[in-house]
Amino acid sequence: MSPAVNPAVRDRLRIAIQKSGRLSEPARALLASAGLSWRESRDKLFCYGESLPVDLLLVRDDDIPGLIADGVCDLGFVGRNVLLEQAGERAETGKPEMFREWRALGFGGCRLSIAVPEGWQWQGPAQLAGRRIATTYPNQLRAWLRAQHVQADIVVLNGSVEIAPRLGQADVICDLVSSGATLAANQLKPVCDILQSEAVLAGPVQPFGDARAELAALLLRRMDGVLRIRDSKLLMFQAPRDAIDEVMQLLPDAEPPTVCALDGSDALALQTLCHGAMTWQRLEDLKRAGARGLMVLPVERMLA
Ligand code: PRT
Ligand code: ZN
């Protein structure tokens, strides 16, 4: 790998994704759905883009915002928690804002939460005054405590935050939670979320001034198409004219339908893109409201 840096002019786009971890597979899958394919280098750190001039750099997630700030990478897939933490760190140390969230990607969801020992009766943030809070997210915790007008001691740890109360290093913690099983296993309970996080596409604050601008716009258009139809289905059915209103009321998540008259019949044929889950229960409700010949089809691609 040779991360030759020439931020001034480049005609290939370079995207950083997590090498291995929670975000690496969904990030690759999303890029592949957007039509990208790669040839992997032997060291498995660099993937040369074959279908488009878009290369991948496989790195640790924590390095991604810095790589964008330094111009080594153009875009990156990273947790909002990591992006905001490093943005906060830069702001605290007077460094310029160099990256921002371009898109939320709908995977890698988790919360950054305050968790207290199970025996605590939680009465609100004021209860944290004077307490020691262990975290790997000191910048976000500091900003939140400031907004709550609470003074507490932040104990910065690099990992295993959940055992800090048991080790006597802290009274409470501020950490990422998804299922909550890790907290429960450590006799802690989440009481307050300070951030809702998910994987995001991060990019520079300033727009690209060369061929990368067009490549980034193309990629965004394709990714938006993929994200838009991720949970969507094409629903086709027929219904008598006087049942259409009732049927459409059962489809609040549907796009305005395409409607066709049927020869020699009072019924209409409709097709519409539905963004929510199309369960059996919903189909049965639609049938009761008058819909017939219901068909649910997967949507593979969409270009608005
Ligand atoms: O090696 P590298 O530095 O790249 O990876 P990493 O170990 O730092 O990252 P990784 O793969 O663990 O997480 C990458 C990103 O996934 C995070 O930055 C978050 O944006 C997101 N994510 C989503 C999570 C979780 N869910 C999550 N549950 N990151 C961490 N956790 C932790 C949580 O803190 C707890 O300790 O997983 C544990 C299990 O969670 P529970 O609540 O389900 O028990
Ligand atoms: Zn990491």
mmCIF file of C-alpha atoms and ligand atoms in Angstrom:
data_model
loop_
_atom_site.group_PDB
_atom_site.id
_atom_site.type_symbol
_atom_site.label_atom_id
_atom_site.label_comp_id
_atom_site.label_asym_id
_atom_site.label_seq_id
_atom_site.Cartn_x
_atom_site.Cartn_y
_atom_site.Cartn_z
ATOM 1 C CA MET A 1 0.000 0.000 0.000
ATOM 2 C CA SER A 2 1.250 3.452 -0.791
ATOM 3 C CA PRO A 3 -1.070 6.129 0.572
ATOM 4 C CA ALA A 4 0.490 8.750 -1.728
ATOM 5 C CA VAL A 5 -1.006 11.991 -0.472
ATOM 6 C CA ASN A 6 -1.755 14.701 -2.938
ATOM 7 C CA PRO A 7 -4.870 16.321 -1.570
ATOM 8 C CA ALA A 8 -4.665 19.093 -4.165
ATOM 9 C CA VAL A 9 -5.541 17.021 -7.238
ATOM 10 C CA ARG A 10 -6.653 13.402 -7.367
ATOM 11 C CA ASP A 11 -8.787 11.607 -9.901
ATOM 12 C CA ARG A 12 -9.560 8.544 -7.776
ATOM 13 C CA LEU A 13 -11.693 8.591 -4.663
ATOM 14 C CA ARG A 14 -10.337 6.877 -1.561
ATOM 15 C CA ILE A 15 -12.740 5.567 1.080
ATOM 16 C CA ALA A 16 -11.649 4.328 4.508
ATOM 17 C CA ILE A 17 -13.628 1.500 6.075
ATOM 18 C CA GLN A 18 -13.055 -0.574 9.195
ATOM 19 C CA LYS A 19 -10.690 -3.473 8.475
ATOM 20 C CA SER A 20 -12.433 -5.872 10.811
ATOM 21 C CA GLY A 21 -15.158 -5.233 13.318
ATOM 22 C CA ARG A 22 -18.839 -4.477 13.546
ATOM 23 C CA LEU A 23 -18.909 -2.021 10.654
ATOM 24 C CA SER A 24 -16.670 -3.725 8.107
ATOM 25 C CA GLU A 25 -19.100 -6.216 6.512
ATOM 26 C CA PRO A 26 -22.125 -3.880 6.299
ATOM 27 C CA ALA A 27 -19.870 -1.149 4.855
ATOM 28 C CA ARG A 28 -18.554 -3.474 2.134
ATOM 29 C CA ALA A 29 -22.062 -4.746 1.417
ATOM 30 C CA LEU A 30 -23.391 -1.208 1.006
ATOM 31 C CA LEU A 31 -20.561 -0.217 -1.342
ATOM 32 C CA ALA A 32 -21.030 -3.420 -3.354
ATOM 33 C CA SER A 33 -24.777 -2.681 -3.662
ATOM 34 C CA ALA A 34 -23.786 0.730 -5.014
ATOM 35 C CA GLY A 35 -21.935 -1.068 -7.827
ATOM 36 C CA LEU A 36 -18.367 -0.985 -6.528
ATOM 37 C CA SER A 37 -16.009 -3.920 -6.926
ATOM 38 C CA TRP A 38 -12.372 -4.225 -5.849
ATOM 39 C CA ARG A 39 -9.148 -6.111 -6.194
ATOM 40 C CA GLU A 40 -7.565 -6.702 -2.783
ATOM 41 C CA SER A 41 -3.864 -6.147 -2.277
ATOM 42 C CA ARG A 42 -1.803 -8.897 -0.709
ATOM 43 C CA ASP A 43 -1.404 -6.988 2.553
ATOM 44 C CA LYS A 44 -5.232 -6.642 2.665
ATOM 45 C CA LEU A 45 -4.994 -2.965 3.608
ATOM 46 C CA PHE A 46 -5.802 -1.474 0.232
ATOM 47 C CA CYS A 47 -8.461 -2.480 -2.302
ATOM 48 C CA TYR A 48 -8.112 -1.147 -5.827
ATOM 49 C CA GLY A 49 -11.475 -0.116 -7.291
ATOM 50 C CA GLU A 50 -12.204 -1.977 -10.545
ATOM 51 C CA SER A 51 -15.708 -0.910 -11.583
ATOM 52 C CA LEU A 52 -15.136 2.741 -10.644
ATOM 53 C CA PRO A 53 -12.027 4.751 -9.686
ATOM 54 C CA VAL A 54 -12.934 4.365 -6.023
ATOM 55 C CA ASP A 55 -10.367 2.627 -3.787
ATOM 56 C CA LEU A 56 -10.770 1.331 -0.244
ATOM 57 C CA LEU A 57 -8.378 1.661 2.642
ATOM 58 C CA LEU A 58 -8.920 -0.875 5.433
ATOM 59 C CA VAL A 59 -8.083 0.651 8.805
ATOM 60 C CA ARG A 60 -9.090 0.830 12.465
ATOM 61 C CA ASP A 61 -12.293 2.784 12.895
ATOM 62 C CA ASP A 62 -10.664 5.274 15.275
ATOM 63 C CA ASP A 63 -8.193 6.303 12.560
ATOM 64 C CA ILE A 64 -10.856 7.249 10.014
ATOM 65 C CA PRO A 65 -11.646 10.861 11.031
ATOM 66 C CA GLY A 66 -7.914 11.679 11.232
ATOM 67 C CA LEU A 67 -7.269 10.160 7.802
ATOM 68 C CA ILE A 68 -9.967 12.410 6.338
ATOM 69 C CA ALA A 69 -8.594 15.447 8.214
ATOM 70 C CA ASP A 70 -5.108 14.747 6.832
ATOM 71 C CA GLY A 71 -6.396 14.235 3.272
ATOM 72 C CA VAL A 72 -5.121 10.647 3.166
ATOM 73 C CA CYS A 73 -8.707 9.497 2.600
ATOM 74 C CA ASP A 74 -11.590 11.334 1.038
ATOM 75 C CA LEU A 75 -14.524 9.619 2.719
ATOM 76 C CA GLY A 76 -14.987 7.103 5.524
ATOM 77 C CA PHE A 77 -17.553 4.793 7.094
ATOM 78 C CA VAL A 78 -17.427 5.263 10.843
ATOM 79 C CA GLY A 79 -19.661 5.303 13.925
ATOM 80 C CA ARG A 80 -21.170 8.705 14.722
ATOM 81 C CA ASN A 81 -19.849 8.171 18.261
ATOM 82 C CA VAL A 82 -16.247 8.095 16.965
ATOM 83 C CA LEU A 83 -16.741 10.989 14.553
ATOM 84 C CA LEU A 84 -18.288 13.295 17.160
ATOM 85 C CA GLU A 85 -15.731 12.336 19.796
ATOM 86 C CA GLN A 86 -12.837 13.256 17.535
ATOM 87 C CA ALA A 87 -14.598 16.413 16.338
ATOM 88 C CA GLY A 88 -15.017 17.368 20.008
ATOM 89 C CA GLU A 89 -11.354 16.638 20.678
ATOM 90 C CA ARG A 90 -10.292 18.880 17.778
ATOM 91 C CA ALA A 91 -12.587 21.666 18.971
ATOM 92 C CA GLU A 92 -11.199 21.438 22.539
ATOM 93 C CA THR A 93 -7.631 21.673 21.256
ATOM 94 C CA GLY A 94 -8.342 24.533 18.840
ATOM 95 C CA LYS A 95 -7.889 22.493 15.643
ATOM 96 C CA PRO A 96 -10.000 23.411 12.605
ATOM 97 C CA GLU A 97 -13.134 21.467 11.710
ATOM 98 C CA MET A 98 -12.074 19.129 8.878
ATOM 99 C CA PHE A 99 -14.746 16.413 8.687
ATOM 100 C CA ARG A 100 -18.470 16.043 9.139
ATOM 101 C CA GLU A 101 -21.292 13.531 8.799
ATOM 102 C CA TRP A 102 -22.510 13.294 5.189
ATOM 103 C CA ARG A 103 -25.100 10.534 5.560
ATOM 104 C CA ALA A 104 -26.562 8.262 8.242
ATOM 105 C CA LEU A 105 -26.286 4.690 6.986
ATOM 106 C CA GLY A 106 -28.838 2.762 9.052
ATOM 107 C CA PHE A 107 -26.542 0.071 10.487
ATOM 108 C CA GLY A 108 -24.222 -0.174 13.524
ATOM 109 C CA GLY A 109 -26.905 1.345 15.740
ATOM 110 C CA CYS A 110 -26.118 1.855 19.442
ATOM 111 C CA ARG A 111 -26.483 4.474 22.191
ATOM 112 C CA LEU A 112 -23.871 6.265 24.252
ATOM 113 C CA SER A 113 -25.449 5.989 27.681
ATOM 114 C CA ILE A 114 -24.866 6.780 31.309
ATOM 115 C CA ALA A 115 -25.066 3.532 33.280
ATOM 116 C CA VAL A 116 -25.254 3.303 37.059
ATOM 117 C CA PRO A 117 -25.105 0.399 39.540
ATOM 118 C CA GLU A 118 -28.358 -1.601 39.492
ATOM 119 C CA GLY A 119 -29.171 -0.619 43.091
ATOM 120 C CA TRP A 120 -29.293 3.124 42.326
ATOM 121 C CA GLN A 121 -32.633 4.938 42.239
ATOM 122 C CA TRP A 122 -32.076 7.227 39.242
ATOM 123 C CA GLN A 123 -33.400 10.722 39.819
ATOM 124 C CA GLY A 124 -31.779 12.550 36.935
ATOM 125 C CA PRO A 125 -28.428 13.996 35.824
ATOM 126 C CA ALA A 126 -28.057 16.151 38.977
ATOM 127 C CA GLN A 127 -27.368 12.897 40.833
ATOM 128 C CA LEU A 128 -24.032 12.682 39.009
ATOM 129 C CA ALA A 129 -22.641 15.825 40.667
ATOM 130 C CA GLY A 130 -19.267 15.096 42.274
ATOM 131 C CA ARG A 131 -19.250 11.492 41.009
ATOM 132 C CA ARG A 132 -16.513 9.751 39.009
ATOM 133 C CA ILE A 133 -17.670 8.703 35.538
ATOM 134 C CA ALA A 134 -15.511 6.277 33.530
ATOM 135 C CA THR A 135 -15.637 6.567 29.743
ATOM 136 C CA THR A 136 -13.747 6.313 26.476
ATOM 137 C CA TYR A 137 -15.809 9.272 25.224
ATOM 138 C CA PRO A 138 -14.622 12.177 27.416
ATOM 139 C CA ASN A 139 -15.428 14.933 24.916
ATOM 140 C CA GLN A 140 -19.039 13.965 24.434
ATOM 141 C CA LEU A 141 -19.486 13.312 28.145
ATOM 142 C CA ARG A 142 -17.933 16.690 29.012
ATOM 143 C CA ALA A 143 -20.200 18.527 26.566
ATOM 144 C CA TRP A 144 -23.272 16.712 27.918
ATOM 145 C CA LEU A 145 -22.357 17.401 31.568
ATOM 146 C CA ARG A 146 -21.842 21.068 30.687
ATOM 147 C CA ALA A 147 -25.271 21.234 29.056
ATOM 148 C CA GLN A 148 -26.778 19.642 32.189
ATOM 149 C CA HIS A 149 -24.876 22.111 34.444
ATOM 150 C CA VAL A 150 -23.429 19.159 36.341
ATOM 151 C CA GLN A 151 -19.855 18.987 37.635
ATOM 152 C CA ALA A 152 -18.407 15.490 37.786
ATOM 153 C CA ASP A 153 -14.991 13.838 37.433
ATOM 154 C CA ILE A 154 -14.338 12.182 34.102
ATOM 155 C CA VAL A 155 -12.112 9.100 34.317
ATOM 156 C CA VAL A 156 -10.769 8.362 30.831
ATOM 157 C CA LEU A 157 -10.234 4.664 30.080
ATOM 158 C CA ASN A 158 -9.234 2.965 26.832
ATOM 159 C CA GLY A 159 -11.458 -0.073 27.225
ATOM 160 C CA SER A 160 -13.291 -2.381 29.658
ATOM 161 C CA VAL A 161 -15.189 0.602 30.980
ATOM 162 C CA GLU A 162 -17.982 -1.590 32.310
ATOM 163 C CA ILE A 163 -15.817 -3.105 35.041
ATOM 164 C CA ALA A 164 -14.587 0.279 36.349
ATOM 165 C CA PRO A 165 -17.256 0.560 39.096
ATOM 166 C CA ARG A 166 -16.447 -2.948 40.377
ATOM 167 C CA LEU A 167 -12.731 -2.124 40.417
ATOM 168 C CA GLY A 168 -13.448 1.060 42.371
ATOM 169 C CA GLN A 169 -12.102 3.260 39.545
ATOM 170 C CA ALA A 170 -15.422 5.056 39.075
ATOM 171 C CA ASP A 171 -18.961 5.310 40.459
ATOM 172 C CA VAL A 172 -20.794 5.182 37.131
ATOM 173 C CA ILE A 173 -19.896 4.802 33.471
ATOM 174 C CA CYS A 174 -20.689 6.362 30.115
ATOM 175 C CA ASP A 175 -20.371 3.751 27.357
ATOM 176 C CA LEU A 176 -21.873 2.323 24.187
ATOM 177 C CA VAL A 177 -24.864 0.056 24.650
ATOM 178 C CA SER A 178 -26.768 -1.999 22.112
ATOM 179 C CA SER A 179 -28.543 -5.001 23.681
ATOM 180 C CA GLY A 180 -27.622 -3.970 27.239
ATOM 181 C CA ALA A 181 -26.349 -7.493 28.029
ATOM 182 C CA THR A 182 -22.825 -6.280 28.873
ATOM 183 C CA LEU A 183 -24.175 -3.760 31.383
ATOM 184 C CA ALA A 184 -26.479 -6.329 32.957
ATOM 185 C CA ALA A 185 -23.586 -8.802 33.276
ATOM 186 C CA ASN A 186 -21.738 -6.124 35.244
ATOM 187 C CA GLN A 187 -24.699 -5.222 37.488
ATOM 188 C CA LEU A 188 -25.171 -1.866 35.775
ATOM 189 C CA LYS A 189 -28.251 -0.317 34.165
ATOM 190 C CA PRO A 190 -28.530 2.385 31.509
ATOM 191 C CA VAL A 191 -30.401 5.424 32.797
ATOM 192 C CA CYS A 192 -29.838 8.173 30.263
ATOM 193 C CA ASP A 193 -28.762 8.265 26.601
ATOM 194 C CA ILE A 194 -26.439 11.060 25.612
ATOM 195 C CA LEU A 195 -26.135 10.084 21.925
ATOM 196 C CA GLN A 196 -28.018 7.906 19.428
ATOM 197 C CA SER A 197 -25.324 6.510 17.175
ATOM 198 C CA GLU A 198 -25.137 4.556 13.936
ATOM 199 C CA ALA A 199 -22.616 4.160 11.144
ATOM 200 C CA VAL A 200 -22.284 7.285 9.015
ATOM 201 C CA LEU A 201 -20.541 8.298 5.837
ATOM 202 C CA ALA A 202 -18.026 10.936 6.882
ATOM 203 C CA GLY A 203 -16.458 13.389 4.479
ATOM 204 C CA PRO A 204 -14.572 16.668 4.448
ATOM 205 C CA VAL A 205 -16.192 19.964 5.401
ATOM 206 C CA GLN A 206 -14.921 21.564 2.191
ATOM 207 C CA PRO A 207 -16.173 20.226 -1.164
ATOM 208 C CA PHE A 208 -13.708 18.498 -3.497
ATOM 209 C CA GLY A 209 -12.282 20.749 -6.184
ATOM 210 C CA ASP A 210 -11.402 18.063 -8.744
ATOM 211 C CA ALA A 211 -12.684 14.829 -10.315
ATOM 212 C CA ARG A 212 -13.422 13.479 -6.850
ATOM 213 C CA ALA A 213 -16.441 15.797 -6.583
ATOM 214 C CA GLU A 214 -18.211 14.020 -9.433
ATOM 215 C CA LEU A 215 -17.226 10.581 -8.133
ATOM 216 C CA ALA A 216 -18.472 11.420 -4.628
ATOM 217 C CA ALA A 217 -21.766 12.740 -6.052
ATOM 218 C CA LEU A 218 -22.204 9.555 -8.112
ATOM 219 C CA LEU A 219 -21.512 7.384 -5.084
ATOM 220 C CA LEU A 220 -23.930 9.361 -2.910
ATOM 221 C CA ARG A 221 -26.683 9.103 -5.520
ATOM 222 C CA ARG A 222 -26.243 5.347 -5.713
ATOM 223 C CA MET A 223 -25.996 4.929 -1.934
ATOM 224 C CA ASP A 224 -29.130 7.015 -1.437
ATOM 225 C CA GLY A 225 -30.897 4.720 -3.898
ATOM 226 C CA VAL A 226 -29.765 1.652 -1.963
ATOM 227 C CA LEU A 227 -30.643 3.129 1.441
ATOM 228 C CA ARG A 228 -34.028 4.311 0.245
ATOM 229 C CA ILE A 229 -35.152 0.864 -0.805
ATOM 230 C CA ARG A 230 -33.376 -1.127 1.879
ATOM 231 C CA ASP A 231 -36.613 -2.149 3.634
ATOM 232 C CA SER A 232 -38.902 -1.295 0.757
ATOM 233 C CA LYS A 233 -41.099 -3.569 -1.310
ATOM 234 C CA LEU A 234 -43.169 -3.031 -4.405
ATOM 235 C CA LEU A 235 -46.798 -3.788 -3.596
ATOM 236 C CA MET A 236 -49.208 -4.631 -6.449
ATOM 237 C CA PHE A 237 -52.910 -5.253 -6.052
ATOM 238 C CA GLN A 238 -56.369 -4.593 -7.461
ATOM 239 C CA ALA A 239 -59.282 -2.990 -5.655
ATOM 240 C CA PRO A 240 -62.761 -1.667 -6.468
ATOM 241 C CA ARG A 241 -62.757 2.140 -6.892
ATOM 242 C CA ASP A 242 -64.848 2.705 -3.745
ATOM 243 C CA ALA A 243 -62.384 0.676 -1.598
ATOM 244 C CA ILE A 244 -59.231 2.573 -2.650
ATOM 245 C CA ASP A 245 -59.400 5.227 0.087
ATOM 246 C CA GLU A 246 -59.730 2.664 2.842
ATOM 247 C CA VAL A 247 -56.938 0.517 1.399
ATOM 248 C CA MET A 248 -54.559 3.483 1.047
ATOM 249 C CA GLN A 249 -55.207 4.489 4.661
ATOM 250 C CA LEU A 250 -53.627 1.178 5.629
ATOM 251 C CA LEU A 251 -50.494 2.153 3.677
ATOM 252 C CA PRO A 252 -49.190 5.339 5.372
ATOM 253 C CA ASP A 253 -45.618 4.311 4.481
ATOM 254 C CA ALA A 254 -46.370 4.003 0.755
ATOM 255 C CA GLU A 255 -45.365 6.347 -2.053
ATOM 256 C CA PRO A 256 -48.240 7.779 -4.138
ATOM 257 C CA PRO A 257 -49.419 4.779 -6.196
ATOM 258 C CA THR A 258 -49.468 4.264 -9.941
ATOM 259 C CA VAL A 259 -53.109 3.555 -10.792
ATOM 260 C CA CYS A 260 -54.404 1.826 -13.948
ATOM 261 C CA ALA A 261 -57.975 1.188 -15.027
ATOM 262 C CA LEU A 262 -58.832 -2.413 -15.904
ATOM 263 C CA ASP A 263 -60.788 -3.080 -19.107
ATOM 264 C CA GLY A 264 -64.444 -3.906 -18.501
ATOM 265 C CA SER A 265 -64.164 -3.749 -14.736
ATOM 266 C CA ASP A 266 -64.876 -1.267 -11.976
ATOM 267 C CA ALA A 267 -61.664 -2.331 -10.230
ATOM 268 C CA LEU A 268 -58.364 -0.492 -10.513
ATOM 269 C CA ALA A 269 -54.847 -1.964 -10.554
ATOM 270 C CA LEU A 270 -52.374 -0.214 -8.247
ATOM 271 C CA GLN A 271 -48.672 -0.443 -7.625
ATOM 272 C CA THR A 272 -46.821 1.409 -4.917
ATOM 273 C CA LEU A 273 -43.468 1.406 -3.165
ATOM 274 C CA CYS A 274 -43.920 0.652 0.560
ATOM 275 C CA HIS A 275 -41.164 1.558 2.977
ATOM 276 C CA GLY A 276 -42.265 -0.458 6.017
ATOM 277 C CA ALA A 277 -42.363 -4.205 6.617
ATOM 278 C CA MET A 278 -45.031 -5.948 4.569
ATOM 279 C CA THR A 279 -46.166 -8.609 7.021
ATOM 280 C CA TRP A 280 -48.874 -11.236 6.522
ATOM 281 C CA GLN A 281 -50.986 -9.313 9.013
ATOM 282 C CA ARG A 282 -50.824 -6.195 6.858
ATOM 283 C CA LEU A 283 -51.722 -8.131 3.716
ATOM 284 C CA GLU A 284 -54.728 -9.663 5.499
ATOM 285 C CA ASP A 285 -55.851 -6.196 6.669
ATOM 286 C CA LEU A 286 -55.533 -4.903 3.079
ATOM 287 C CA LYS A 287 -57.570 -7.817 1.795
ATOM 288 C CA ARG A 288 -60.310 -7.150 4.364
ATOM 289 C CA ALA A 289 -60.407 -3.534 3.144
ATOM 290 C CA GLY A 290 -61.087 -4.727 -0.420
ATOM 291 C CA ALA A 291 -57.675 -5.324 -2.038
ATOM 292 C CA ARG A 292 -57.326 -8.432 -4.239
ATOM 293 C CA GLY A 293 -54.464 -10.206 -5.969
ATOM 294 C CA LEU A 294 -51.911 -8.757 -3.559
ATOM 295 C CA MET A 295 -48.328 -9.237 -4.649
ATOM 296 C CA VAL A 296 -45.176 -8.142 -2.767
ATOM 297 C CA LEU A 297 -42.042 -7.827 -4.900
ATOM 298 C CA PRO A 298 -38.459 -7.132 -3.858
ATOM 299 C CA VAL A 299 -36.892 -3.942 -5.207
ATOM 300 C CA GLU A 300 -33.350 -4.373 -6.431
ATOM 301 C CA ARG A 301 -32.342 -0.923 -7.658
ATOM 302 C CA MET A 302 -33.821 2.519 -7.744
ATOM 303 C CA LEU A 303 -32.641 5.760 -9.298
ATOM 304 C CA ALA A 304 -34.731 8.761 -8.350
HETATM 305 O O1 PRT B 1 -10.338 -2.568 15.720
HETATM 306 P P1 PRT B 1 -11.198 -1.339 15.654
HETATM 307 O O2 PRT B 1 -10.672 -0.198 16.488
HETATM 308 O O3 PRT B 1 -11.491 -0.947 14.232
HETATM 309 O O4 PRT B 1 -12.624 -1.783 16.229
HETATM 310 P P2 PRT B 1 -13.359 -1.459 17.599
HETATM 311 O O5 PRT B 1 -13.216 -2.630 18.492
HETATM 312 O O6 PRT B 1 -13.004 -0.117 18.128
HETATM 313 O O7 PRT B 1 -14.839 -1.298 17.058
HETATM 314 P P3 PRT B 1 -16.102 -2.253 17.048
HETATM 315 O O8 PRT B 1 -16.067 -3.089 15.825
HETATM 316 O O9 PRT B 1 -16.322 -2.925 18.364
HETATM 317 O O10 PRT B 1 -17.226 -1.124 16.920
HETATM 318 C C1 PRT B 1 -17.265 -0.277 15.829
HETATM 319 C C2 PRT B 1 -18.490 0.626 15.964
HETATM 320 O O11 PRT B 1 -19.671 -0.179 16.047
HETATM 321 C C3 PRT B 1 -18.565 1.484 17.203
HETATM 322 O O12 PRT B 1 -17.765 2.637 17.131
HETATM 323 C C4 PRT B 1 -20.037 1.819 17.230
HETATM 324 O O13 PRT B 1 -20.305 2.892 16.348
HETATM 325 C C5 PRT B 1 -20.706 0.568 16.666
HETATM 326 N N1 PRT B 1 -21.367 -0.285 17.682
HETATM 327 C C6 PRT B 1 -22.641 -0.739 17.584
HETATM 328 C C7 PRT B 1 -20.854 -0.745 18.837
HETATM 329 C C8 PRT B 1 -21.866 -1.500 19.454
HETATM 330 N N2 PRT B 1 -22.964 -1.474 18.657
HETATM 331 C C9 PRT B 1 -21.605 -2.149 20.720
HETATM 332 N N3 PRT B 1 -22.489 -2.829 21.284
HETATM 333 N N4 PRT B 1 -19.627 -0.642 19.408
HETATM 334 C C10 PRT B 1 -19.401 -1.241 20.579
HETATM 335 N N5 PRT B 1 -20.353 -1.979 21.279
HETATM 336 C C11 PRT B 1 -19.928 -2.603 22.550
HETATM 337 C C12 PRT B 1 -20.632 -2.078 23.782
HETATM 338 O O14 PRT B 1 -19.947 -0.983 24.309
HETATM 339 C C13 PRT B 1 -20.543 -3.279 24.759
HETATM 340 O O15 PRT B 1 -19.339 -3.233 25.453
HETATM 341 O O16 PRT B 1 -20.227 -3.969 22.508
HETATM 342 C C14 PRT B 1 -20.470 -4.481 23.794
HETATM 343 C C15 PRT B 1 -21.722 -5.310 23.695
HETATM 344 O O17 PRT B 1 -22.883 -4.484 23.713
HETATM 345 P P4 PRT B 1 -24.248 -4.953 24.341
HETATM 346 O O18 PRT B 1 -24.978 -3.725 24.876
HETATM 347 O O19 PRT B 1 -25.021 -5.586 23.217
HETATM 348 O O20 PRT B 1 -23.959 -5.934 25.428
HETATM 349 ZN ZN ZN B 2 -11.804 1.223 17.417
#
